[in-house]
PDB file of C-alpha atoms in Angstrom:
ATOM      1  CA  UNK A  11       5.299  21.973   7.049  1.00 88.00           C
ATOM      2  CA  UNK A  12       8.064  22.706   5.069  1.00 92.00           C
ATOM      3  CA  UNK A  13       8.974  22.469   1.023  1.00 91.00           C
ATOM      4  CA  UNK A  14       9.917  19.053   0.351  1.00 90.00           C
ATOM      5  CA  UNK A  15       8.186  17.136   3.495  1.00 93.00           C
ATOM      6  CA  UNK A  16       6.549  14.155   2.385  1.00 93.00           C
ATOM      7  CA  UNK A  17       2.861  13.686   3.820  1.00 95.00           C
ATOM      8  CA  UNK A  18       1.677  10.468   3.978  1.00 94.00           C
ATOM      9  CA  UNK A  19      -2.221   9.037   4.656  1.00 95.00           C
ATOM     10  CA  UNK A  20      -2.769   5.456   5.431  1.00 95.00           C
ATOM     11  CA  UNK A  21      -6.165   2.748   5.759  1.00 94.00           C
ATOM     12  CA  UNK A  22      -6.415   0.849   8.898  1.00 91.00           C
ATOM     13  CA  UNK A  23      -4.376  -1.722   6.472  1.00 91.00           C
ATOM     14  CA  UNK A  24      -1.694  -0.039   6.846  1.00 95.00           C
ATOM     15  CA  UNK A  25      -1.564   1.498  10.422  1.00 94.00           C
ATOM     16  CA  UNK A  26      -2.910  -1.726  12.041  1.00 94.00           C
ATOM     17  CA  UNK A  27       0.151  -3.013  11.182  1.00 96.00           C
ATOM     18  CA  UNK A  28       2.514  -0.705  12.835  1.00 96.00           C
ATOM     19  CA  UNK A  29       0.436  -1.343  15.543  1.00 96.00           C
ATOM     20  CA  UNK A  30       2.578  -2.489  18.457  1.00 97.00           C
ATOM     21  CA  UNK A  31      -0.595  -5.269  19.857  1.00 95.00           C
ATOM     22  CA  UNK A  32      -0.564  -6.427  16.217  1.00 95.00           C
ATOM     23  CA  UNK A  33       2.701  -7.421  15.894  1.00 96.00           C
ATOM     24  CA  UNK A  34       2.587  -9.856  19.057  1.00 96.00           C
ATOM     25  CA  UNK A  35       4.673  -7.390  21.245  1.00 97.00           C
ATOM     26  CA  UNK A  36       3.356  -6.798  24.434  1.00 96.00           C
ATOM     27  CA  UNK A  37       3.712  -3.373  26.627  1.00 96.00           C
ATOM     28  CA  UNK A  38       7.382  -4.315  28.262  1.00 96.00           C
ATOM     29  CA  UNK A  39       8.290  -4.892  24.881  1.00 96.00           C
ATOM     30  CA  UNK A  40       8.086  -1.098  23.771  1.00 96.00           C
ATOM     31  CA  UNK A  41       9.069   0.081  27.244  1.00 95.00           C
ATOM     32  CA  UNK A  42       5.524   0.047  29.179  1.00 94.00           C
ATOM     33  CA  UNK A  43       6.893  -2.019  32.478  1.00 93.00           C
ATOM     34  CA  UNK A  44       4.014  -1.748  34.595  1.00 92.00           C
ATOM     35  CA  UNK A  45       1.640  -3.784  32.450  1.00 94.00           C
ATOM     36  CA  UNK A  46       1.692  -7.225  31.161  1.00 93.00           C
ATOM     37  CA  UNK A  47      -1.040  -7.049  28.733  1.00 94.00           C
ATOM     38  CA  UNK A  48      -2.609  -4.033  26.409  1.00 95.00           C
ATOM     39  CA  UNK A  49      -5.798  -4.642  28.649  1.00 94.00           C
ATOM     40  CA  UNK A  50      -4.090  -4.000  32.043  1.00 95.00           C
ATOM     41  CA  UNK A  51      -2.704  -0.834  31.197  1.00 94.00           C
ATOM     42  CA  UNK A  52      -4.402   1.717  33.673  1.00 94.00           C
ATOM     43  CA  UNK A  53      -6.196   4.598  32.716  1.00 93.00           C
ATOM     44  CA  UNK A  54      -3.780   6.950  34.180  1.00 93.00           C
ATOM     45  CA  UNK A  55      -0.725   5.679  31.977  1.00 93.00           C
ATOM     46  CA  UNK A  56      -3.267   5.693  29.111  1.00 94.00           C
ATOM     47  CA  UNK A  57      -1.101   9.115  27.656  1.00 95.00           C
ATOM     48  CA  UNK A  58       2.359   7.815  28.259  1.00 95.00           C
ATOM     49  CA  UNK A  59       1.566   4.509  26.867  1.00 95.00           C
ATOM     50  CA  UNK A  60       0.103   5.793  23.714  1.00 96.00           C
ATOM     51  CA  UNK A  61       3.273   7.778  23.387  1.00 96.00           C
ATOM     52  CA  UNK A  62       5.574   4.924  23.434  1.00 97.00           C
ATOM     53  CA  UNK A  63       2.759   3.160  20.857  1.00 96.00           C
ATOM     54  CA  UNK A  64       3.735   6.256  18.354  1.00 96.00           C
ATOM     55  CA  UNK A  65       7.284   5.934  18.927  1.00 97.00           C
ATOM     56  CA  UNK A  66       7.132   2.240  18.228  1.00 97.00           C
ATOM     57  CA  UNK A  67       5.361   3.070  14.923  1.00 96.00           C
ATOM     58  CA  UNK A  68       7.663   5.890  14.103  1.00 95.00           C
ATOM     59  CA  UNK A  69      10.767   3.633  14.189  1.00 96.00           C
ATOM     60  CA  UNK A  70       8.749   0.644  12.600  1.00 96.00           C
ATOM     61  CA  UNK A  71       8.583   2.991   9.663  1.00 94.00           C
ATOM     62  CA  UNK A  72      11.620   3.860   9.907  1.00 95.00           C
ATOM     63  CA  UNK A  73      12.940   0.644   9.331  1.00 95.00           C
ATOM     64  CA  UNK A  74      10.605  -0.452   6.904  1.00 95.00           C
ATOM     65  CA  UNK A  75      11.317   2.655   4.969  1.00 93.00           C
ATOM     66  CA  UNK A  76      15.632   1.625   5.095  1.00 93.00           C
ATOM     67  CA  UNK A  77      15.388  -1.533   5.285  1.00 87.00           C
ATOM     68  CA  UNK A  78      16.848  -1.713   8.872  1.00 83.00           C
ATOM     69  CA  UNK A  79      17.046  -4.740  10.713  1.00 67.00           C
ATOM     70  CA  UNK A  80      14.550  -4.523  14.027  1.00 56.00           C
ATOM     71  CA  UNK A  81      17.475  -6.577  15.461  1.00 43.00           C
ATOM     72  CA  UNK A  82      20.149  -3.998  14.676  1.00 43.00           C
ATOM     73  CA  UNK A  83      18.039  -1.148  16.339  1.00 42.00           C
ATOM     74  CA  UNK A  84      17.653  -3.735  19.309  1.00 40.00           C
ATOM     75  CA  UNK A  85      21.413  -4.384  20.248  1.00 38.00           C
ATOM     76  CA  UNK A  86      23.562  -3.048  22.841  1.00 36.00           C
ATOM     77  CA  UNK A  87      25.291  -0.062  23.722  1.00 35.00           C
ATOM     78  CA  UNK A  88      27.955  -0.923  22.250  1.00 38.00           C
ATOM     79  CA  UNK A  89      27.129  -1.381  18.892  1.00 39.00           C
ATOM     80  CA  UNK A  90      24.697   1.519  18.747  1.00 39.00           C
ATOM     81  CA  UNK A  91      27.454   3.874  17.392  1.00 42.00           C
ATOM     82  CA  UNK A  92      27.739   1.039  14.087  1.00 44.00           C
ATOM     83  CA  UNK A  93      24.190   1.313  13.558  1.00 45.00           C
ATOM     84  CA  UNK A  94      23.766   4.912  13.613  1.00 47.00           C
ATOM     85  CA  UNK A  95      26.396   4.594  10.835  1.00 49.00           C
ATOM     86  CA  UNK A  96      25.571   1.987   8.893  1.00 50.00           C
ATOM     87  CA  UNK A  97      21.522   4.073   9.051  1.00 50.00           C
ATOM     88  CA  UNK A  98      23.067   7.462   7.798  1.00 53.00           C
ATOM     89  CA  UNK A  99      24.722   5.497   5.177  1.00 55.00           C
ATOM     90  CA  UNK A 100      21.422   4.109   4.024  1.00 62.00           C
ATOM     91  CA  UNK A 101      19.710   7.358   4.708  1.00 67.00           C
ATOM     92  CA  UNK A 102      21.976   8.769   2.147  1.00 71.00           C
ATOM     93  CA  UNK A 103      21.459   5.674  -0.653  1.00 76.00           C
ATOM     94  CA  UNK A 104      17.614   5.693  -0.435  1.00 81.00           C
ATOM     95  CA  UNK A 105      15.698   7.933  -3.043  1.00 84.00           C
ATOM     96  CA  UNK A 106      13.087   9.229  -1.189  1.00 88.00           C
ATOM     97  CA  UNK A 107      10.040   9.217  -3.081  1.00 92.00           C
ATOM     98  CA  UNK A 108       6.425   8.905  -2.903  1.00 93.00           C
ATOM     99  CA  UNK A 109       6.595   5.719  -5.049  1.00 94.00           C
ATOM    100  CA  UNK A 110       9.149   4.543  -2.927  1.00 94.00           C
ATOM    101  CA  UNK A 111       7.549   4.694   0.053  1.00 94.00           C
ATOM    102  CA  UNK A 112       3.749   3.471  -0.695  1.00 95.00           C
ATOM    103  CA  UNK A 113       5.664   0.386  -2.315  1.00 94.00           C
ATOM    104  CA  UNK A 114       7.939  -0.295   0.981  1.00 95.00           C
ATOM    105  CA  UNK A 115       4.890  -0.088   3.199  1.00 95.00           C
ATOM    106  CA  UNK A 116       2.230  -2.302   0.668  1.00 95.00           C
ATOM    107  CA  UNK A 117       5.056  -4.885   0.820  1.00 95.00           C
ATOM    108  CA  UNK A 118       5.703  -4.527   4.398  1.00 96.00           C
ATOM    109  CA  UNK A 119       1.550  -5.199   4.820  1.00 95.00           C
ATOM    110  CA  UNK A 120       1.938  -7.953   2.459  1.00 94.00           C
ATOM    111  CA  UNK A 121       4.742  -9.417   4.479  1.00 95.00           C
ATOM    112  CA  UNK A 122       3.425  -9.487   7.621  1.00 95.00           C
ATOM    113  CA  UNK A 123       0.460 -10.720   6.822  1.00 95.00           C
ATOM    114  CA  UNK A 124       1.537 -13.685   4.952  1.00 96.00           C
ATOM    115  CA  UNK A 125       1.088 -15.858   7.610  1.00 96.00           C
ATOM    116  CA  UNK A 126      -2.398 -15.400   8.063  1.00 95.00           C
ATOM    117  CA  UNK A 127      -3.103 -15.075   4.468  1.00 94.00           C
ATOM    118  CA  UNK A 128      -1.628 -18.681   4.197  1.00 96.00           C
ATOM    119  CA  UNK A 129      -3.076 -20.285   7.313  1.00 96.00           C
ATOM    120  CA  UNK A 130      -6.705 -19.021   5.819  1.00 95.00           C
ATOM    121  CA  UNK A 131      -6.048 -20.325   2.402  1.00 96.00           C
ATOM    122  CA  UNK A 132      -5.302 -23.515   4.572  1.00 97.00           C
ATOM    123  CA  UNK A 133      -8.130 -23.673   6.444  1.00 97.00           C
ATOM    124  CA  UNK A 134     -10.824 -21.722   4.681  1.00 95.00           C
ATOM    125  CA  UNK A 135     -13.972 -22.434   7.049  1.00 97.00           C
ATOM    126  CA  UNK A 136     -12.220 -21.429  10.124  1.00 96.00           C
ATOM    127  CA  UNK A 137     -11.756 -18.447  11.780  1.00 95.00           C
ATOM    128  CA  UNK A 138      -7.986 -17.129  12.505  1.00 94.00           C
ATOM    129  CA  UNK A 139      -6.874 -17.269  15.901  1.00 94.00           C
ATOM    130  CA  UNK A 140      -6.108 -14.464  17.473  1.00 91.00           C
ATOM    131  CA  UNK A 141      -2.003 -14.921  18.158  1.00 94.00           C
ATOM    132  CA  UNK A 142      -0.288 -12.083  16.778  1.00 95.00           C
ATOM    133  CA  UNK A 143       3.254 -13.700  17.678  1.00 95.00           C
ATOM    134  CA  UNK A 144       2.152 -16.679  15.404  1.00 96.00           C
ATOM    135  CA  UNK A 145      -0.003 -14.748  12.820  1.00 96.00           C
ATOM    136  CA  UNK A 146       0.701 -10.844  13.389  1.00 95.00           C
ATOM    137  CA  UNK A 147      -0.667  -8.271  11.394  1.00 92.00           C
ATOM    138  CA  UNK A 148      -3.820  -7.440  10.491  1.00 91.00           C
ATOM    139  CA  UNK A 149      -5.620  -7.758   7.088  1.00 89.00           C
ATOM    140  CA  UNK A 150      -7.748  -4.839   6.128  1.00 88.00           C
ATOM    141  CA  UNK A 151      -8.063  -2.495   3.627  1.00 88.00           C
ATOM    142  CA  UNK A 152      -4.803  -1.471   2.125  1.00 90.00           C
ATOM    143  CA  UNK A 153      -4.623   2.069   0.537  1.00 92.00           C
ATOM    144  CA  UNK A 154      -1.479   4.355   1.155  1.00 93.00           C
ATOM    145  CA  UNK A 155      -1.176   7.721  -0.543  1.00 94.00           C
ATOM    146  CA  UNK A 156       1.838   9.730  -0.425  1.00 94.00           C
ATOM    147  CA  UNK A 157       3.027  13.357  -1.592  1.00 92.00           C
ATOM    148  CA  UNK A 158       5.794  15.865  -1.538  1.00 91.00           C
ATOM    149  CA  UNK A 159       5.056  19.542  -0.246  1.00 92.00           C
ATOM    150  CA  UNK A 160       5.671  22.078  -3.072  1.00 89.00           C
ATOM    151  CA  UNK A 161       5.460  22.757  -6.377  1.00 82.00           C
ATOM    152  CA  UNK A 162       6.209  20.976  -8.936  1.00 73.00           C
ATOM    153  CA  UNK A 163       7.178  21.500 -13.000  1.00 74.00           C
ATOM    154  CA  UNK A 164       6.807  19.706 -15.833  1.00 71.00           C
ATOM    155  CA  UNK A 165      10.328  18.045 -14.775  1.00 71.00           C
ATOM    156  CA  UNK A 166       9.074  16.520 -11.772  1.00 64.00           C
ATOM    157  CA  UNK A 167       6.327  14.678 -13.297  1.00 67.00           C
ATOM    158  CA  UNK A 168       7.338  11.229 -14.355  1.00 65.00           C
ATOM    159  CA  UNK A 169       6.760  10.677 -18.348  1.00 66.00           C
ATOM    160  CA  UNK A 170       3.989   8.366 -18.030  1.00 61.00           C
ATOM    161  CA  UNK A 171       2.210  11.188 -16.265  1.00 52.00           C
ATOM    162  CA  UNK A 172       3.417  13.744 -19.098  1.00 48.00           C
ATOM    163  CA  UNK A 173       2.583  11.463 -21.551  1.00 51.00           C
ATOM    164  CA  UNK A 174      -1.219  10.682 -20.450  1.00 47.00           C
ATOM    165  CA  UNK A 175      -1.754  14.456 -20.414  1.00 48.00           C
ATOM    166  CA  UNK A 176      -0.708  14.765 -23.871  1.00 47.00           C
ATOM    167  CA  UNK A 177      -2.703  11.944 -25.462  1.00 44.00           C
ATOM    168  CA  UNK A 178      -5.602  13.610 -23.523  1.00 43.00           C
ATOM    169  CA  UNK A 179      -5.289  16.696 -24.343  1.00 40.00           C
ATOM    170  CA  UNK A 180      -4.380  15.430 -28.455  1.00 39.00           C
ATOM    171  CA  UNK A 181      -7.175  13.064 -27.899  1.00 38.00           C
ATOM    172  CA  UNK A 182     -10.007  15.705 -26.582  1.00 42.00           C
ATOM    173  CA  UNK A 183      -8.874  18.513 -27.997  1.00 41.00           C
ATOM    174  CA  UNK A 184     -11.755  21.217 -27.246  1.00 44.00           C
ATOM    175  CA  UNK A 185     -12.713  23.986 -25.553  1.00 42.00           C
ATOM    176  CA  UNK A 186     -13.583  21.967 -22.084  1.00 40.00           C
ATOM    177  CA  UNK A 187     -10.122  20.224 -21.518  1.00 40.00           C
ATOM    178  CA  UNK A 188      -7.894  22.223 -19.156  1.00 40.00           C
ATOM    179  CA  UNK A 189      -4.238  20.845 -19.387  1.00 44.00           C
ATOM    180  CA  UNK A 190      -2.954  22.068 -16.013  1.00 44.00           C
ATOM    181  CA  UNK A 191       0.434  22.725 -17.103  1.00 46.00           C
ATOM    182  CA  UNK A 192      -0.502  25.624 -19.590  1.00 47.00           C
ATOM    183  CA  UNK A 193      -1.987  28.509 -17.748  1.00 44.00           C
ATOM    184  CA  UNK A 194      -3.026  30.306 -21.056  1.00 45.00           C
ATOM    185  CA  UNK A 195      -6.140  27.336 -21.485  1.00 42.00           C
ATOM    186  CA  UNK A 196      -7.121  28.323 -17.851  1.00 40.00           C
ATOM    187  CA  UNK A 197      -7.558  31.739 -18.769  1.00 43.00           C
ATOM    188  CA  UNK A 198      -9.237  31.032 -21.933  1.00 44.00           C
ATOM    189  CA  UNK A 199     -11.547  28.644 -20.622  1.00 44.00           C
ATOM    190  CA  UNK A 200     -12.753  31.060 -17.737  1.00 45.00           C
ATOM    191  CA  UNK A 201     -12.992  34.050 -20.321  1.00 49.00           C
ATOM    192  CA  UNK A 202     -14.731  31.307 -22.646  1.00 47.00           C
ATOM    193  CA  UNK A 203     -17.307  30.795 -18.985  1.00 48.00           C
ATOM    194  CA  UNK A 204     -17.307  34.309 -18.320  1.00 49.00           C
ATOM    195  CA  UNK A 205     -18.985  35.278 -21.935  1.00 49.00           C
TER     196      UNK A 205
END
């Protein structure tokens, strides 16, 4: 890890849906050729097939995280050299930020599980049938936490962050509240424990 990678941790809610199987694709549709369903795939091409499976879910993030066009990433050769431009150009105009990112991939949950969410709200004593081309996605638990590697100041902290600590700290102003921006009330209350 380096200073300034961002680390992310997902619920099944969220990696079920970069889930190739999930989406309705089937294995020649992420490059597995010698299978025509997930439950075919033999044991031996267990390792190579889970490989594509991560690859598929690295550039699904990907383009969730841009806002790239699965069709763009799916065209010829000969507008590959485009694409790679037009994807450092939004490289460049994206933000990156944790905020950023857990709200691209909630809404990218929310999104592809909207047909589901409807059909059930349409039919509420049935169960959903299990056609992920017609209803992909899978809805689970949905938490997403992301952070940036390094430290951090006071600068980095958004205001509603700095804010909160304040009133806290104005609003419980004793000897037990630590702010964590002002070493001196760490050292006073361990020398305060240590006594």
């Amino acid at each position: 890890l380096r200073e300034g990678d961002m680390i992310m941790i997902v619920s099944d809610g969220v990696h079920d849906n970069l889930e190739p199987k999930q989406l309705g694709k089937l294995p020649p549709d992420i490059g597995i050729f010698n299978a025509d369903s997930w439950d075919s795939i033999k044991d031996s091409d267990l390792e190579d097939a889970e490989i594509l499976k991560n690859e598929f879910r690295l550039n699904t993030l990907y383009n969730v995280i841009f806002d790239t066009n699965e069709e763009d990433n799916n065209n010829n050769n000969n507008n590959n050299n485009n694409n790679n431009n037009n994807n450092n150009n939004k490289e460049e105009d994206i933000k990156l930020t944790p905020l950023y990112i857990v709200s691209k991939l909630i809404n990218y949950c929310k999104k592809m599980n909207l047909a589901s969410s409807n059909w059930m709200s349409e039919n509420p004593t049935k169960r959903l049938p299990k056609d992920y081309v017609n209803y992909p996605g899978k809805m689970d638990h949905t938490t997403c936490i992301c952070y940036v590697v390094g430290n951090i100041n006071n600068n980095d902290i958004p205001p509603s962050y700095n804010q909160g600590n304040d009133q806290k700290k104005n609003i419980n102003n004793d000897d037990n509240t630590i702010d964590i921006n002002d070493q001196s009330d760490i050292n006073n209350n361990n020398n305060n424990n240590n006594n």
